[in-house]
Rosetta silent file (secondary structure, phi, psi, omega in degrees, C-alpha in Angstrom):
SEQUENCE: MPLLTYTMEYFDESSARLRKWGVVLLAATGALWLWFAVLLYTPYTTDQARGGPADCDSRFFTDRREANELAASGGRCEAERDWPELLAVLGASIPTAIAGTALFTTGMTSIRMNRHVSEVVRAITPQNTAS
SCORE:     score description
SCORE:     0.000 S_00000001
   1 L     0.000  -32.237  178.125  -29.422   19.756  -15.167 S_00000001
   2 H   -63.472  -33.817  178.374  -26.748   20.832  -17.737 S_00000001
   3 H   -65.345  -40.577  177.645  -26.213   24.075  -15.814 S_00000001
   4 H   -64.123  -40.471  179.041  -25.634   22.118  -12.628 S_00000001
   5 H   -64.646  -43.186  178.474  -23.192   19.828  -14.420 S_00000001
   6 H   -62.917  -43.093  179.837  -21.297   22.809  -15.841 S_00000001
   7 H   -63.064  -41.844  179.263  -21.171   24.467  -12.408 S_00000001
   8 H   -64.980  -41.010  179.591  -19.889   21.274  -10.786 S_00000001
   9 H   -65.627  -42.785  178.163  -17.168   20.873  -13.438 S_00000001
  10 H   -62.503  -44.015  178.549  -16.076   24.505  -13.047 S_00000001
  11 H   -62.144  -39.560  179.054  -15.996   24.133   -9.255 S_00000001
  12 H   -66.304  -40.854  178.900  -13.959   20.931   -9.592 S_00000001
  13 H   -66.462  -43.140  179.859  -11.445   22.605  -11.923 S_00000001
  14 H   -67.969  -33.694  176.703  -10.999   25.633   -9.670 S_00000001
  15 H   -67.129  -40.632  178.008  -10.575   23.356   -6.642 S_00000001
  16 H   -65.050  -36.384  177.793   -7.918   21.332   -8.459 S_00000001
  17 H   -64.574  -42.497  176.582   -6.142   24.580   -9.370 S_00000001
  18 H   -60.050  -44.136 -179.499   -6.097   25.628   -5.705 S_00000001
  19 H   -62.737  -40.729  179.413   -4.693   22.250   -4.719 S_00000001
  20 H   -64.669  -42.172  177.022   -1.936   22.496   -7.364 S_00000001
  21 H   -63.839  -35.471  175.622   -0.899   25.959   -6.154 S_00000001
  22 H   -62.875  -41.638  178.179   -0.781   24.584   -2.625 S_00000001
  23 H   -64.293  -40.682  179.276    1.533   21.788   -3.768 S_00000001
  24 H   -62.555  -44.823  179.576    3.776   24.321   -5.549 S_00000001
  25 H   -67.522  -36.666  176.082    4.035   26.483   -2.433 S_00000001
  26 H   -67.671  -33.968  175.015    4.719   23.472   -0.222 S_00000001
  27 H   -66.811  -38.436  175.892    7.457   22.388   -2.649 S_00000001
  28 H   -63.680  -38.047  176.501    8.954   25.896   -2.389 S_00000001
  29 H   -62.918  -43.921  177.223    8.855   25.545    1.392 S_00000001
  30 H   -61.404  -38.814  177.947   10.677   22.230    1.138 S_00000001
  31 H   -65.242  -39.148  177.133   13.298   23.845   -1.095 S_00000001
  32 H   -65.841  -40.541  177.042   13.848   26.611    1.458 S_00000001
  33 H   -65.330  -37.030  176.639   14.220   24.047    4.247 S_00000001
  34 H   -64.765  -43.380  178.218   16.677   22.107    2.094 S_00000001
  35 H   -63.179  -39.302  176.206   18.681   25.294    1.440 S_00000001
  36 H   -60.235  -44.263  179.498   18.695   25.995    5.196 S_00000001
  37 H   -64.429  -39.140  177.981   20.046   22.481    5.846 S_00000001
  38 H   -63.039  -46.402  179.447   22.757   22.937    3.214 S_00000001
  39 H   -64.387  -33.610 -175.728   23.841   26.240    4.745 S_00000001
  40 H   -80.611  -39.808 -169.184   23.775   24.787    8.255 S_00000001
  41 H  -102.976  -13.981 -175.434   25.442   21.389    7.771 S_00000001
  42 L   -97.917  142.196  173.634   27.940   21.712    4.907 S_00000001
  43 L   -72.538  160.398 -175.308   31.505   23.002    5.205 S_00000001
  44 E  -149.272  168.667  175.773   32.465   25.906    2.946 S_00000001
  45 E  -119.195  149.650  178.007   35.380   28.062    1.816 S_00000001
  46 E  -140.402  155.246  179.000   35.711   31.823    1.989 S_00000001
  47 E   -84.237  129.684  176.557   38.279   34.340    0.812 S_00000001
  48 L   -88.381  155.262  177.830   40.466   35.811    3.513 S_00000001
  49 L   -63.777  -37.136  176.227   41.651   39.394    3.368 S_00000001
  50 L  -130.096  131.809  171.865   45.229   38.125    3.488 S_00000001
  51 L   103.719   -2.981  176.902   46.448   34.750    2.452 S_00000001
  52 L    94.773 -162.111 -174.733   43.814   33.366    0.057 S_00000001
  53 E   -73.148  152.927  178.524   40.894   31.030    0.651 S_00000001
  54 E  -127.176  136.427  175.361   40.150   29.455    4.015 S_00000001
  55 E   -82.195  132.827 -176.374   38.318   26.204    4.684 S_00000001
  56 E  -121.063  144.698  174.655   35.512   26.670    7.190 S_00000001
  57 L   -73.729  162.478  175.515   33.555   24.180    9.285 S_00000001
  58 L   -67.926  157.185 -178.537   29.790   24.018    9.035 S_00000001
  59 L   -67.133  -28.298 -177.508   27.875   26.285   11.383 S_00000001
  60 L   -76.686  -37.217 -173.547   26.284   23.325   13.144 S_00000001
  61 L   -98.869    6.026 -179.226   29.460   21.375   13.877 S_00000001
  62 L   -81.116  149.674  176.462   31.786   24.241   14.774 S_00000001
  63 L  -113.750   21.023 -178.940   33.045   24.686   18.302 S_00000001
  64 L   -86.601  173.841 -179.041   34.127   28.276   17.786 S_00000001
  65 L   -75.613 -176.283  179.037   32.734   31.388   19.412 S_00000001
  66 L   -62.266  152.839 -177.178   30.007   33.641   18.064 S_00000001
  67 H   -65.723  -36.875 -177.711   30.532   35.212   14.663 S_00000001
  68 H   -64.035  -38.864  179.197   30.322   38.774   15.940 S_00000001
  69 H   -67.794  -43.520 -177.065   33.215   38.247   18.354 S_00000001
  70 H   -77.581  -27.039  176.901   35.422   36.561   15.760 S_00000001
  71 H   -66.730  -34.215  178.165   34.559   39.004   12.958 S_00000001
  72 H   -67.006  -29.586  179.561   35.908   41.814   15.130 S_00000001
  73 L   -92.946    6.386  174.763   39.187   39.933   15.441 S_00000001
  74 L   101.262    5.838  179.031   39.421   39.323   11.677 S_00000001
  75 L   -80.354  121.369 -178.209   37.808   35.877   11.305 S_00000001
  76 H   -89.654  -25.525 -176.008   35.938   35.604    7.987 S_00000001
  77 H   -60.016  -47.735 -175.590   34.534   32.084    8.398 S_00000001
  78 H   -71.493  -33.101 -179.405   32.086   32.976   11.117 S_00000001
  79 H   -76.066  -22.538 -177.875   30.996   36.221    9.482 S_00000001
  80 H   -67.967  -44.533  178.821   30.378   34.477    6.156 S_00000001
  81 L  -125.370   79.221  179.770   27.534   32.279    7.438 S_00000001
  82 L   -86.371  161.281 -176.946   26.145   33.932   10.511 S_00000001
  83 H   -60.018  -38.074  179.525   22.952   32.769   12.236 S_00000001
  84 H   -59.209  -36.407  177.122   20.763   35.687   11.117 S_00000001
  85 H   -65.107  -43.901  179.386   21.258   34.711    7.466 S_00000001
  86 H   -64.189  -42.578 -179.875   20.354   31.115    8.211 S_00000001
  87 H   -70.923  -25.731  175.039   17.302   32.101   10.204 S_00000001
  88 H   -66.737  -39.692  176.912   16.192   34.469    7.432 S_00000001
  89 H   -64.540  -43.713  178.862   16.073   31.519    5.012 S_00000001
  90 H   -67.022  -39.430  179.126   14.106   29.503    7.562 S_00000001
  91 H   -67.469  -30.860  178.042   11.823   32.451    8.320 S_00000001
  92 H   -67.880  -20.832 -179.787   11.065   32.950    4.618 S_00000001
  93 H   -79.463  -16.337 -176.736    9.613   29.445    4.541 S_00000001
  94 H   -65.371  -50.418  179.033    6.913   30.245    7.100 S_00000001
  95 H   -63.084  -37.773  179.206    4.597   32.295    4.820 S_00000001
  96 H   -68.193  -35.234  178.055    4.957   29.801    1.974 S_00000001
  97 H   -67.619  -42.579 -179.956    4.202   26.911    4.323 S_00000001
  98 H   -66.114  -47.631 -179.260    1.097   28.615    5.703 S_00000001
  99 H   -65.947  -41.225  179.034   -0.211   29.663    2.294 S_00000001
 100 H   -63.766  -41.845  178.245    0.594   26.288    0.740 S_00000001
 101 H   -65.071  -42.397  179.873   -1.139   24.397    3.526 S_00000001
 102 H   -64.504  -45.235 -179.501   -4.199   26.656    3.329 S_00000001
 103 H   -66.310  -43.825 -179.123   -4.483   26.352   -0.464 S_00000001
 104 H   -63.901  -44.594 -179.690   -3.922   22.604   -0.504 S_00000001
 105 H   -65.153  -43.040  178.557   -6.437   21.998    2.294 S_00000001
 106 H   -62.503  -44.111  179.202   -9.023   24.279    0.708 S_00000001
 107 H   -63.359  -44.762 -179.813   -8.607   22.596   -2.664 S_00000001
 108 H   -66.503  -41.669  178.701   -8.862   19.072   -1.275 S_00000001
 109 H   -64.858  -40.940  179.185  -11.876   19.919    0.876 S_00000001
 110 H   -64.774  -40.164  177.769  -13.604   21.600   -2.044 S_00000001
 111 H   -63.064  -44.945  179.880  -13.004   18.601   -4.297 S_00000001
 112 H   -65.732  -39.220  177.446  -14.414   16.236   -1.693 S_00000001
 113 H   -65.782  -39.030  178.704  -17.424   18.469   -1.088 S_00000001
 114 H   -63.246  -42.377  178.184  -18.056   18.720   -4.827 S_00000001
 115 H   -66.569  -36.899  177.945  -18.005   14.954   -5.173 S_00000001
 116 H   -64.999  -45.779  179.980  -20.332   14.605   -2.199 S_00000001
 117 H   -62.604  -40.721  179.469  -22.808   17.119   -3.635 S_00000001
 118 H   -65.525  -35.373  176.277  -22.761   15.398   -7.003 S_00000001
 119 H   -68.830  -38.433  177.564  -23.529   12.056   -5.323 S_00000001
 120 H   -65.249  -43.706  178.595  -26.382   13.619   -3.352 S_00000001
 121 H   -61.727  -42.060  179.072  -27.816   15.190   -6.518 S_00000001
 122 H   -65.506  -34.450 -179.259  -27.572   11.865   -8.310 S_00000001
 123 H   -72.457  -34.922 -177.667  -29.294   10.121   -5.402 S_00000001
 124 H   -92.630   -9.809  178.243  -32.235   12.512   -5.242 S_00000001
 125 L   -73.958  129.877 -179.751  -32.700   12.902   -8.989 S_00000001
 126 L   -64.640  134.279 -179.752  -35.586   10.714  -10.116 S_00000001
 127 L   -82.200  139.274  176.508  -34.380    7.826  -12.222 S_00000001
 128 L   -86.923   91.841 -176.998  -35.974    7.323  -15.610 S_00000001
 129 L  -103.939   92.943  176.473  -36.926    3.682  -15.274 S_00000001
 130 L   -90.819  128.115 -177.722  -38.782    2.656  -18.391 S_00000001
 131 L   -90.248    0.000    0.000  -39.968   -0.928  -18.264 S_00000001
C-alpha cells in the first residue's frame, strides 16, 4: 500500500504541475489579447519625416483609408500601426491558448481521476475493524 500511496502522490503533483503551466500559458494569452486591444483602441504619436511628432487616431476609430495607400503618399500614422502587425499579435496568442487549454484540461482531469481512484481503492480495501 505505501507504493500505491507514493504513486498517487507523484501523479497528483505532476497533474498539479500541468495545471499550473496551463494557467501560465492562458495568462500569456490574455496578455497578448490585452496588448492587441491596446494597439487597436488607443491613440498614439509618431515622428514625421518633416515637422516633428504627429498625433494619430487609434486604428479602430479612424475613418482614413488603408495604410498602404497613405504610406505611399507620405502618411506615417497609418504605416506605424498597420493591420498585419496587429493581427500578428493576435495570431501569436493562438498557440499559447491551445497549449494552455490542453495543459490545464489535462491537469484538472488527471487530478480528478487520481482522487476518484484513491476513493475507489479506499472503498475496496478491507477495513481493519477490531472489536
